[in-house]
């Protein structure tokens, strides 16, 4: 091929050692170069906080694109890359929509589905019709001069300019942080209106193609029918592939490395299949993401889940960047520019005005049925947030200029509209939101009580609906939940995953973990975990736990603490430490947390807005460091932390520990056989979330202030692990077959000098605590290998909340 | 019970402002007749005939709430044996949605009523406090729907929640003080930031809903 011909020509001269094979690599090279430029631009933008706070990134990217396009044009006089519809629809749009669907807050989405559908369908049709007809009307008055378009062309244009664009909405709203109901309505609308857009566009395009004269009533009827077919068909395709994906993910236990791949491949297939069947591809991939998220997240391993999350975010963010940049570049193409002041201006006016009118009308209707009313402020944001974006541009670029004679005018107008909405509206929406005092998202600490009561509400309201004989929201949700539990879960979820999903448990565990983390952190701060909080008069809450049940297995340390067993040790060391500390910290018996078998549910992550960052805080790196050091210290000082069962009578109040809720990454170590000599460089923790707030607070230990949280002490279990022949002998443990050592040896009695670093401590840091049970057997077994081999036990070992002895 | 029209004047006097429309009353009345099998009153056993209620984990407490005299706004305490339609409506009225034209005071009263209903559900021994044991009962029942959850886990969750509640409500306590239980004022405090009005209501649809009865 190329190479041979090149060598043939160069065979005239001598053998060329090195040659410049530009043509060989031209295409992929240029593509990658553009991606690199876009990514570098992102870096540059985010260097300046001041700029990014005011100007949305999308606007900056468009401007950059214009500049770059200008440079290329000036240099070469050719219009370089434009945003071709093929590239856009096949490669750039799917990741963004998949990301939206996969991380969609389902309960919120389906709770507002009626509203969303109304806006998506009726709203879009209204926008399209009114804009198209108005433009036509104005055209008839002659202000626009001479155009070659007829009514159908205007309607076609109206239909493609009418749709609110998901990419633009995401890009702008992400920086604005309105409350979630508002966001989900606008965003949901932008996703679901694709069906309408596709239908309208195709219908009018074919009408334009066959000519205005041949449009009969039958054709119109077919158009209406096709709407239902396209939308429902697209949804069904999505659901089918979601089912397939969940099913596949159930069996990927042994191929964990490629687990994440399945998510992307099968979702993308759903998109392409819908596109192939001329159904709504966006709906397909959206619903694929929405329906599969629960099962896939339950089935795949933690690392895969993280990989999926990161990859999806990266692809989506990258695609968005490229889209906006290319929007800018594509504008610099003088061939397409056709200016018609009236047309352009009127388009802008009409889409804004009709959007407002549409929103107001529909809200008025909706408020009669909605329980949470949409107020004026919400309506303003909704109208203002109806941004047009790249979808419109791609659609207009797809037009066939033989049929649509005014294509260039349409393209120019679309570009201007998109720029206007993204840049101008994007810039001004933030101050507008602030000025109107729109209710923002509330980030609050998860309260166990809230979760419990929320659950109680659900049940109560279902019951009331049952009793009063109505099919209401809760009834439906209940029914779905039962159906899911009875059938779907059994088919789609791995057995191990089926057992352990309960929201309340998750919150409980999250809070337990928080305590454990902050406990260790506190220990780190003090230099050892052998600190004690003496029962002091401040910040204590005593609950009347008057009937402790005797039971060998305690699921919470709190119980142990309440047990009135033995005197409290208040020796000098303890008092010394007490004096040193400015405030109280967790009870010493939280030691147990670190040696117990912590139940570890799947951690979820709420991604309502963040496109650019998955982490909730910027302090995670510090956390990582701190935890890393803490664990190392813990290893070295474990001898001093052998516990007694003496504990103070009273519980002590805990403070807000926001650090504990920071994001933690799982270490990226391939699954499989990890030799225990592998030094773990990156000791990272799990990402966590659920309701965890974005804690903007200070990472400083010293400023931990008294907060409202209460310590939840993690499970206390005593595990008996069988000895493994391999592993490093823990000298400190080897004499300890007798558990009575626990009673004799109190942590506060040992001085910190008698620390003997274990062999293990000298060798390596514990592997990442993805499975917290790795921490657990550490204390109790003679061989330290237990914790680390178990780290890689595949998931058929059920993740139990309680130790193995109680069967879950 | 005669025609609904007869009923309306006394019942609308119960809810001030009258927010349950006569259509809704009629619908509920039909439902009541169904449940009571055309008797004038219903007893606890009548609730057994609702099939979907069987799967509800806190069914017991909810049915109990219907007969709780405190919810029926009666001065006395304890449980009623049977309730008539007025009482039925009274209970249902706790779940009506908020009106657009309510003012601050009405909203506040509304909110308190709903929270009181919830409080009574938790406080099974009617002593005005939710003790730890009662809370544990509630949580165990709530989580009993999940077959994989052990009782101890439920208990420890309840304990944790109780401590959390204690912290919110009381904060500082001396070492000798013991937190007895959640009183209604504490309960209100716990719910301060959260708008219960939107969470705790059932839309009584105006159309003829399909009453899935048999």
Tab-separated table of N, CA and C in Angstrom, chain B residues 6-148:
chain	number	residue	atom	x	y	z
B	6	UNK	N	-76.464	14.877	53.522
B	6	UNK	CA	-76.784	15.042	54.941
B	6	UNK	C	-75.526	15.219	55.760
B	7	UNK	N	-74.531	14.535	55.312
B	7	UNK	CA	-73.311	14.485	56.106
B	7	UNK	C	-72.534	15.780	56.017
B	8	UNK	N	-72.624	16.396	54.880
B	8	UNK	CA	-71.656	17.465	54.629
B	8	UNK	C	-71.609	18.560	55.676
B	9	UNK	N	-72.701	19.098	56.087
B	9	UNK	CA	-72.579	20.220	57.033
B	9	UNK	C	-71.782	19.848	58.290
B	10	UNK	N	-72.111	18.766	58.961
B	10	UNK	CA	-71.313	18.513	60.172
B	10	UNK	C	-69.852	18.220	59.840
B	11	UNK	N	-69.642	17.502	58.762
B	11	UNK	CA	-68.240	17.148	58.504
B	11	UNK	C	-67.421	18.331	58.065
B	12	UNK	N	-68.022	19.203	57.276
B	12	UNK	CA	-67.207	20.335	56.860
B	12	UNK	C	-66.890	21.234	58.036
B	13	UNK	N	-67.735	21.162	59.033
B	13	UNK	CA	-67.416	21.961	60.211
B	13	UNK	C	-66.176	21.435	60.908
B	14	UNK	N	-65.918	20.158	60.704
B	14	UNK	CA	-64.747	19.562	61.347
B	14	UNK	C	-63.450	20.121	60.796
B	15	UNK	N	-63.431	20.338	59.520
B	15	UNK	CA	-62.203	20.808	58.921
B	15	UNK	C	-62.368	22.276	58.624
B	16	UNK	N	-61.662	23.030	59.338
B	16	UNK	CA	-61.724	24.459	59.025
B	16	UNK	C	-60.354	24.909	58.587
B	17	UNK	N	-60.105	25.317	57.443
B	17	UNK	CA	-61.071	25.577	56.376
B	17	UNK	C	-61.525	24.284	55.706
B	18	UNK	N	-62.674	24.252	55.175
B	18	UNK	CA	-63.164	23.027	54.535
B	18	UNK	C	-62.371	22.755	53.277
B	19	UNK	N	-61.618	21.717	53.296
B	19	UNK	CA	-60.771	21.448	52.156
B	19	UNK	C	-61.107	20.148	51.475
B	20	UNK	N	-61.908	19.380	52.148
B	20	UNK	CA	-62.310	18.150	51.472
B	20	UNK	C	-63.617	18.437	50.762
B	21	UNK	N	-63.568	18.351	49.495
B	21	UNK	CA	-64.773	18.721	48.742
B	21	UNK	C	-65.834	17.643	48.892
B	22	UNK	N	-67.010	18.009	48.509
B	22	UNK	CA	-68.095	17.056	48.695
B	22	UNK	C	-67.930	15.856	47.776
B	23	UNK	N	-67.282	16.069	46.656
B	23	UNK	CA	-67.030	14.903	45.797
B	23	UNK	C	-66.145	13.904	46.500
B	24	UNK	N	-65.136	14.460	47.121
B	24	UNK	CA	-64.216	13.571	47.809
B	24	UNK	C	-64.907	12.873	48.953
B	25	UNK	N	-65.742	13.631	49.638
B	25	UNK	CA	-66.456	13.025	50.757
B	25	UNK	C	-67.330	11.892	50.241
B	26	UNK	N	-67.935	12.144	49.112
B	26	UNK	CA	-68.798	11.112	48.566
B	26	UNK	C	-68.005	9.862	48.226
B	27	UNK	N	-66.866	10.112	47.627
B	27	UNK	CA	-66.048	8.965	47.264
B	27	UNK	C	-65.623	8.191	48.488
B	28	UNK	N	-65.181	8.931	49.498
B	28	UNK	CA	-64.753	8.264	50.715
B	28	UNK	C	-65.918	7.544	51.376
B	29	UNK	N	-67.046	8.150	51.239
B	29	UNK	CA	-68.230	7.536	51.828
B	29	UNK	C	-68.532	6.202	51.169
B	30	UNK	N	-68.394	6.178	49.877
B	30	UNK	CA	-68.611	4.917	49.174
B	30	UNK	C	-67.613	3.872	49.642
B	31	UNK	N	-66.399	4.361	49.768
B	31	UNK	CA	-65.357	3.449	50.193
B	31	UNK	C	-65.641	2.918	51.592
B	32	UNK	N	-66.107	3.819	52.413
B	32	UNK	CA	-66.413	3.428	53.792
B	32	UNK	C	-67.475	2.346	53.812
B	33	UNK	N	-68.486	2.563	52.973
B	33	UNK	CA	-69.562	1.562	52.960
B	33	UNK	C	-69.030	0.215	52.509
B	34	UNK	N	-68.133	0.279	51.564
B	34	UNK	CA	-67.545	-0.967	51.097
B	34	UNK	C	-66.811	-1.679	52.212
B	35	UNK	N	-65.996	-0.894	52.915
B	35	UNK	CA	-65.191	-1.503	53.962
B	35	UNK	C	-66.056	-2.051	55.075
B	36	UNK	N	-67.079	-1.282	55.401
B	36	UNK	CA	-67.876	-1.682	56.549
B	36	UNK	C	-68.962	-2.673	56.172
B	37	UNK	N	-69.006	-2.994	54.899
B	37	UNK	CA	-70.062	-3.862	54.398
B	37	UNK	C	-71.430	-3.332	54.789
B	38	UNK	N	-71.570	-2.084	54.501
B	38	UNK	CA	-72.843	-1.394	54.695
B	38	UNK	C	-73.256	-1.251	56.141
B	39	UNK	N	-72.333	-1.457	57.022
B	39	UNK	CA	-72.652	-1.167	58.416
B	39	UNK	C	-72.367	0.296	58.687
B	40	UNK	N	-72.728	0.688	59.882
B	40	UNK	CA	-72.523	2.089	60.220
B	40	UNK	C	-71.112	2.351	60.720
B	41	UNK	N	-70.510	1.310	61.225
B	41	UNK	CA	-69.168	1.518	61.766
B	41	UNK	C	-68.227	0.458	61.224
B	42	UNK	N	-66.979	0.735	61.358
B	42	UNK	CA	-66.023	-0.311	60.987
B	42	UNK	C	-65.141	-0.622	62.188
B	43	UNK	N	-64.710	-1.827	62.167
B	43	UNK	CA	-63.806	-2.272	63.217
B	43	UNK	C	-62.484	-2.642	62.587
B	44	UNK	N	-61.589	-3.023	63.439
B	44	UNK	CA	-60.267	-3.354	62.929
B	44	UNK	C	-60.314	-4.481	61.919
B	45	UNK	N	-61.203	-5.392	62.145
B	45	UNK	CA	-61.242	-6.568	61.261
B	45	UNK	C	-61.589	-6.174	59.840
B	46	UNK	N	-62.328	-5.082	59.712
B	46	UNK	CA	-62.726	-4.707	58.366
B	46	UNK	C	-61.532	-4.345	57.503
B	47	UNK	N	-60.460	-3.903	58.159
B	47	UNK	CA	-59.301	-3.524	57.366
B	47	UNK	C	-58.602	-4.737	56.784
B	48	UNK	N	-58.922	-5.885	57.300
B	48	UNK	CA	-58.289	-7.077	56.753
B	48	UNK	C	-58.708	-7.348	55.326
B	49	UNK	N	-59.818	-6.741	54.965
B	49	UNK	CA	-60.320	-7.065	53.634
B	49	UNK	C	-59.606	-6.318	52.530
B	50	UNK	N	-58.677	-5.472	52.885
B	50	UNK	CA	-57.935	-4.752	51.848
B	50	UNK	C	-56.692	-5.566	51.528
B	51	UNK	N	-56.630	-6.119	50.367
B	51	UNK	CA	-55.528	-7.055	50.084
B	51	UNK	C	-54.161	-6.398	50.063
B	52	UNK	N	-54.076	-5.223	49.483
B	52	UNK	CA	-52.756	-4.636	49.332
B	52	UNK	C	-52.158	-4.223	50.655
B	53	UNK	N	-53.006	-4.024	51.610
B	53	UNK	CA	-52.505	-3.578	52.901
B	53	UNK	C	-51.690	-4.663	53.584
B	54	UNK	N	-51.928	-5.892	53.169
B	54	UNK	CA	-51.224	-7.012	53.810
B	54	UNK	C	-49.728	-6.861	53.709
B	55	UNK	N	-49.281	-6.302	52.591
B	55	UNK	CA	-47.838	-6.276	52.375
B	55	UNK	C	-47.172	-5.102	53.036
B	56	UNK	N	-47.970	-4.297	53.655
B	56	UNK	CA	-47.401	-3.099	54.246
B	56	UNK	C	-46.774	-3.440	55.589
B	57	UNK	N	-45.524	-3.158	55.764
B	57	UNK	CA	-44.881	-3.586	57.012
B	57	UNK	C	-45.437	-2.927	58.263
B	58	UNK	N	-45.900	-1.690	58.130
B	58	UNK	CA	-46.386	-1.076	59.360
B	58	UNK	C	-47.898	-1.030	59.375
B	59	UNK	N	-48.447	-2.030	58.788
B	59	UNK	CA	-49.895	-2.112	58.711
B	59	UNK	C	-50.538	-1.994	60.092
B	60	UNK	N	-49.954	-2.727	61.018
B	60	UNK	CA	-50.551	-2.749	62.349
B	60	UNK	C	-50.686	-1.352	62.911
B	61	UNK	N	-49.618	-0.613	62.819
B	61	UNK	CA	-49.631	0.715	63.408
B	61	UNK	C	-50.621	1.635	62.694
B	62	UNK	N	-50.713	1.457	61.401
B	62	UNK	CA	-51.595	2.356	60.667
B	62	UNK	C	-53.046	2.082	61.021
B	63	UNK	N	-53.384	0.816	61.038
B	63	UNK	CA	-54.770	0.492	61.386
B	63	UNK	C	-55.064	0.979	62.799
B	64	UNK	N	-54.092	0.734	63.646
B	64	UNK	CA	-54.220	1.204	65.019
B	64	UNK	C	-54.490	2.696	65.069
B	65	UNK	N	-53.823	3.404	64.175
B	65	UNK	CA	-53.962	4.856	64.194
B	65	UNK	C	-55.381	5.293	63.898
B	66	UNK	N	-56.073	4.474	63.144
B	66	UNK	CA	-57.446	4.843	62.836
B	66	UNK	C	-58.324	4.797	64.073
B	67	UNK	N	-57.950	3.958	64.976
B	67	UNK	CA	-58.816	3.774	66.146
B	67	UNK	C	-58.292	4.509	67.356
B	68	UNK	N	-57.205	5.171	67.187
B	68	UNK	CA	-56.592	5.868	68.303
B	68	UNK	C	-57.440	7.092	68.652
B	69	UNK	N	-57.840	7.117	69.866
B	69	UNK	CA	-58.767	8.192	70.213
B	69	UNK	C	-58.114	9.547	70.132
B	70	UNK	N	-56.810	9.585	70.316
B	70	UNK	CA	-56.165	10.879	70.248
B	70	UNK	C	-56.277	11.457	68.843
B	71	UNK	N	-56.213	10.580	67.847
B	71	UNK	CA	-56.352	11.073	66.488
B	71	UNK	C	-57.777	11.467	66.170
B	72	UNK	N	-58.688	10.864	66.884
B	72	UNK	CA	-60.084	11.156	66.601
B	72	UNK	C	-60.539	12.399	67.347
B	73	UNK	N	-59.582	13.073	67.879
B	73	UNK	CA	-59.844	14.341	68.566
B	73	UNK	C	-60.814	14.188	69.723
B	74	UNK	N	-60.762	13.022	70.278
B	74	UNK	CA	-61.601	12.866	71.450
B	74	UNK	C	-60.772	13.121	72.687
B	75	UNK	N	-61.441	13.553	73.673
B	75	UNK	CA	-60.700	13.957	74.860
B	75	UNK	C	-60.109	12.763	75.564
B	76	UNK	N	-60.776	11.669	75.439
B	76	UNK	CA	-60.306	10.529	76.217
B	76	UNK	C	-59.116	9.892	75.525
B	77	UNK	N	-58.668	8.898	76.156
B	77	UNK	CA	-57.472	8.241	75.647
B	77	UNK	C	-57.806	6.801	75.299
B	78	UNK	N	-56.865	6.148	74.699
B	78	UNK	CA	-57.070	4.733	74.458
B	78	UNK	C	-57.577	4.475	73.059
B	79	UNK	N	-58.122	3.323	72.904
B	79	UNK	CA	-58.540	2.886	71.582
B	79	UNK	C	-60.047	2.801	71.501
B	80	UNK	N	-60.503	3.230	70.366
B	80	UNK	CA	-61.938	3.064	70.137
B	80	UNK	C	-62.185	1.681	69.570
B	81	UNK	N	-63.346	1.181	69.838
B	81	UNK	CA	-63.675	-0.143	69.320
B	81	UNK	C	-64.023	-0.084	67.850
B	82	UNK	N	-64.761	0.909	67.555
B	82	UNK	CA	-65.233	1.020	66.187
B	82	UNK	C	-65.351	2.492	65.855
B	83	UNK	N	-65.267	2.780	64.594
B	83	UNK	CA	-65.366	4.182	64.198
B	83	UNK	C	-66.435	4.346	63.146
B	84	UNK	N	-67.041	5.481	63.159
B	84	UNK	CA	-68.049	5.733	62.140
B	84	UNK	C	-67.453	6.585	61.030
B	85	UNK	N	-68.304	7.010	60.147
B	85	UNK	CA	-67.785	7.690	58.972
B	85	UNK	C	-67.132	9.014	59.331
B	86	UNK	N	-67.705	9.678	60.288
B	86	UNK	CA	-67.097	10.956	60.682
B	86	UNK	C	-65.664	10.750	61.127
B	87	UNK	N	-65.487	9.718	61.956
B	87	UNK	CA	-64.133	9.457	62.429
B	87	UNK	C	-63.213	9.098	61.265
B	88	UNK	N	-63.767	8.324	60.366
B	88	UNK	CA	-62.985	7.933	59.194
B	88	UNK	C	-62.500	9.174	58.455
B	89	UNK	N	-63.423	10.102	58.275
B	89	UNK	CA	-63.048	11.322	57.578
B	89	UNK	C	-62.017	12.126	58.363
B	90	UNK	N	-62.182	12.086	59.672
B	90	UNK	CA	-61.234	12.827	60.490
B	90	UNK	C	-59.819	12.345	60.250
B	91	UNK	N	-59.688	11.048	60.237
B	91	UNK	CA	-58.354	10.507	60.004
B	91	UNK	C	-57.867	10.887	58.616
B	92	UNK	N	-58.744	10.750	57.650
B	92	UNK	CA	-58.343	11.068	56.287
B	92	UNK	C	-57.943	12.524	56.146
B	93	UNK	N	-58.526	13.337	56.981
B	93	UNK	CA	-58.240	14.757	56.827
B	93	UNK	C	-56.813	15.100	57.175
B	94	UNK	N	-56.167	14.217	57.913
B	94	UNK	CA	-54.769	14.488	58.207
B	94	UNK	C	-53.919	14.486	56.958
B	95	UNK	N	-54.441	13.899	55.930
B	95	UNK	CA	-53.633	13.719	54.740
B	95	UNK	C	-54.021	14.619	53.596
B	96	UNK	N	-54.811	15.586	53.878
B	96	UNK	CA	-55.174	16.436	52.768
B	96	UNK	C	-54.003	17.344	52.399
B	97	UNK	N	-53.908	17.647	51.149
B	97	UNK	CA	-52.794	18.481	50.729
B	97	UNK	C	-53.000	19.934	51.146
B	98	UNK	N	-51.910	20.645	51.105
B	98	UNK	CA	-52.010	22.035	51.517
B	98	UNK	C	-52.700	22.842	50.445
B	99	UNK	N	-53.352	23.842	50.903
B	99	UNK	CA	-54.049	24.721	49.982
B	99	UNK	C	-53.160	25.893	49.629
B	100	UNK	N	-53.450	26.460	48.500
B	100	UNK	CA	-52.665	27.611	48.067
B	100	UNK	C	-52.916	28.816	48.964
B	101	UNK	N	-54.103	28.878	49.500
B	101	UNK	CA	-54.468	30.127	50.167
B	101	UNK	C	-54.343	30.054	51.679
B	102	UNK	N	-53.532	29.159	52.122
B	102	UNK	CA	-53.370	29.081	53.571
B	102	UNK	C	-52.384	30.126	54.036
B	103	UNK	N	-52.672	30.679	55.156
B	103	UNK	CA	-51.688	31.639	55.675
B	103	UNK	C	-50.743	30.940	56.635
B	104	UNK	N	-49.853	31.730	57.180
B	104	UNK	CA	-48.784	31.167	58.000
B	104	UNK	C	-49.319	30.362	59.159
B	105	UNK	N	-50.304	30.952	59.823
B	105	UNK	CA	-50.782	30.300	61.038
B	105	UNK	C	-51.462	28.986	60.715
B	106	UNK	N	-52.250	29.027	59.639
B	106	UNK	CA	-52.933	27.798	59.249
B	106	UNK	C	-51.931	26.737	58.856
B	107	UNK	N	-50.906	27.177	58.120
B	107	UNK	CA	-49.883	26.224	57.709
B	107	UNK	C	-49.228	25.595	58.917
B	108	UNK	N	-48.972	26.432	59.890
B	108	UNK	CA	-48.308	25.931	61.075
B	108	UNK	C	-49.176	24.912	61.794
B	109	UNK	N	-50.433	25.230	61.901
B	109	UNK	CA	-51.355	24.325	62.585
B	109	UNK	C	-51.472	23.011	61.822
B	110	UNK	N	-51.567	23.165	60.523
B	110	UNK	CA	-51.633	22.028	59.621
B	110	UNK	C	-50.469	21.086	59.842
B	111	UNK	N	-49.312	21.712	59.870
B	111	UNK	CA	-48.086	20.954	60.023
B	111	UNK	C	-48.078	20.236	61.354
B	112	UNK	N	-48.491	20.958	62.380
B	112	UNK	CA	-48.497	20.343	63.711
B	112	UNK	C	-49.446	19.160	63.751
B	113	UNK	N	-50.561	19.316	63.097
B	113	UNK	CA	-51.525	18.206	63.092
B	113	UNK	C	-50.922	16.957	62.477
B	114	UNK	N	-50.277	17.164	61.335
B	114	UNK	CA	-49.724	16.001	60.667
B	114	UNK	C	-48.646	15.358	61.516
B	115	UNK	N	-47.822	16.201	62.095
B	115	UNK	CA	-46.761	15.647	62.912
B	115	UNK	C	-47.320	14.960	64.136
B	116	UNK	N	-48.412	15.486	64.636
B	116	UNK	CA	-49.018	14.856	65.802
B	116	UNK	C	-49.530	13.463	65.446
B	117	UNK	N	-50.083	13.364	64.272
B	117	UNK	CA	-50.555	12.059	63.840
B	117	UNK	C	-49.393	11.065	63.812
B	118	UNK	N	-48.319	11.502	63.224
B	118	UNK	CA	-47.146	10.634	63.160
B	118	UNK	C	-46.647	10.294	64.546
B	119	UNK	N	-46.659	11.287	65.403
B	119	UNK	CA	-46.176	11.081	66.765
B	119	UNK	C	-47.019	10.029	67.481
B	120	UNK	N	-48.296	10.126	67.299
B	120	UNK	CA	-49.163	9.153	67.955
B	120	UNK	C	-48.905	7.754	67.445
B	121	UNK	N	-48.525	7.683	66.190
B	121	UNK	CA	-48.252	6.364	65.661
B	121	UNK	C	-47.036	5.740	66.326
B	122	UNK	N	-46.065	6.566	66.599
B	122	UNK	CA	-44.877	6.021	67.217
B	122	UNK	C	-45.079	5.752	68.696
B	123	UNK	N	-45.829	6.633	69.311
B	123	UNK	CA	-45.951	6.543	70.752
B	123	UNK	C	-47.082	5.598	71.094
B	124	UNK	N	-46.788	4.321	71.169
B	124	UNK	CA	-47.877	3.349	71.271
B	124	UNK	C	-48.466	3.265	72.660
B	125	UNK	N	-47.709	3.651	73.675
B	125	UNK	CA	-48.325	3.506	74.999
B	125	UNK	C	-48.983	4.792	75.473
B	126	UNK	N	-49.074	5.736	74.602
B	126	UNK	CA	-49.865	6.939	74.850
B	126	UNK	C	-49.348	7.753	76.019
B	127	UNK	N	-48.081	7.681	76.300
B	127	UNK	CA	-47.647	8.463	77.452
B	127	UNK	C	-47.034	9.790	77.040
B	128	UNK	N	-47.129	10.115	75.757
B	128	UNK	CA	-46.643	11.417	75.328
B	128	UNK	C	-45.161	11.450	75.027
B	129	UNK	N	-44.527	10.313	75.142
B	129	UNK	CA	-43.088	10.271	74.849
B	129	UNK	C	-42.812	9.040	73.996
B	130	UNK	N	-41.870	9.209	73.108
B	130	UNK	CA	-41.447	8.031	72.361
B	130	UNK	C	-40.198	7.508	73.038
B	131	UNK	N	-40.339	6.419	73.711
B	131	UNK	CA	-39.169	5.872	74.382
B	131	UNK	C	-38.372	5.022	73.414
B	132	UNK	N	-37.232	4.608	73.900
B	132	UNK	CA	-36.359	3.843	73.025
B	132	UNK	C	-37.017	2.556	72.576
B	133	UNK	N	-37.700	1.940	73.498
B	133	UNK	CA	-38.321	0.663	73.157
B	133	UNK	C	-39.379	0.842	72.086
B	134	UNK	N	-40.150	1.896	72.228
B	134	UNK	CA	-41.179	2.154	71.214
B	134	UNK	C	-40.529	2.437	69.866
B	135	UNK	N	-39.464	3.216	69.921
B	135	UNK	CA	-38.787	3.540	68.674
B	135	UNK	C	-38.238	2.293	68.027
B	136	UNK	N	-37.713	1.441	68.852
B	136	UNK	CA	-37.201	0.184	68.317
B	136	UNK	C	-38.295	-0.601	67.646
B	137	UNK	N	-39.437	-0.628	68.283
B	137	UNK	CA	-40.563	-1.347	67.673
B	137	UNK	C	-40.874	-0.816	66.303
B	138	UNK	N	-40.923	0.495	66.255
B	138	UNK	CA	-41.281	1.112	64.981
B	138	UNK	C	-40.271	0.753	63.910
B	139	UNK	N	-39.003	0.890	64.261
B	139	UNK	CA	-37.981	0.627	63.248
B	139	UNK	C	-37.988	-0.827	62.844
B	140	UNK	N	-38.162	-1.691	63.812
B	140	UNK	CA	-38.201	-3.114	63.453
B	140	UNK	C	-39.331	-3.396	62.504
B	141	UNK	N	-40.459	-2.819	62.812
B	141	UNK	CA	-41.591	-3.042	61.907
B	141	UNK	C	-41.316	-2.474	60.529
B	142	UNK	N	-40.773	-1.285	60.525
B	142	UNK	CA	-40.498	-0.628	59.248
B	142	UNK	C	-39.593	-1.472	58.378
B	143	UNK	N	-38.582	-2.021	59.022
B	143	UNK	CA	-37.609	-2.747	58.237
B	143	UNK	C	-37.963	-4.219	58.111
B	144	UNK	N	-39.104	-4.588	58.642
B	144	UNK	CA	-39.431	-6.000	58.584
B	144	UNK	C	-39.764	-6.437	57.180
B	145	UNK	N	-39.988	-5.483	56.323
B	145	UNK	CA	-40.296	-5.847	54.953
B	145	UNK	C	-39.121	-6.454	54.235
B	146	UNK	N	-37.952	-6.145	54.728
B	146	UNK	CA	-36.755	-6.664	54.090
B	146	UNK	C	-36.366	-7.955	54.795
B	147	UNK	N	-36.499	-9.073	54.146
B	147	UNK	CA	-36.297	-10.343	54.853
B	147	UNK	C	-34.853	-10.583	55.266
B	148	UNK	N	-33.956	-9.796	54.695
B	148	UNK	CA	-32.563	-10.092	54.986
B	148	UNK	C	-32.028	-9.289	56.145
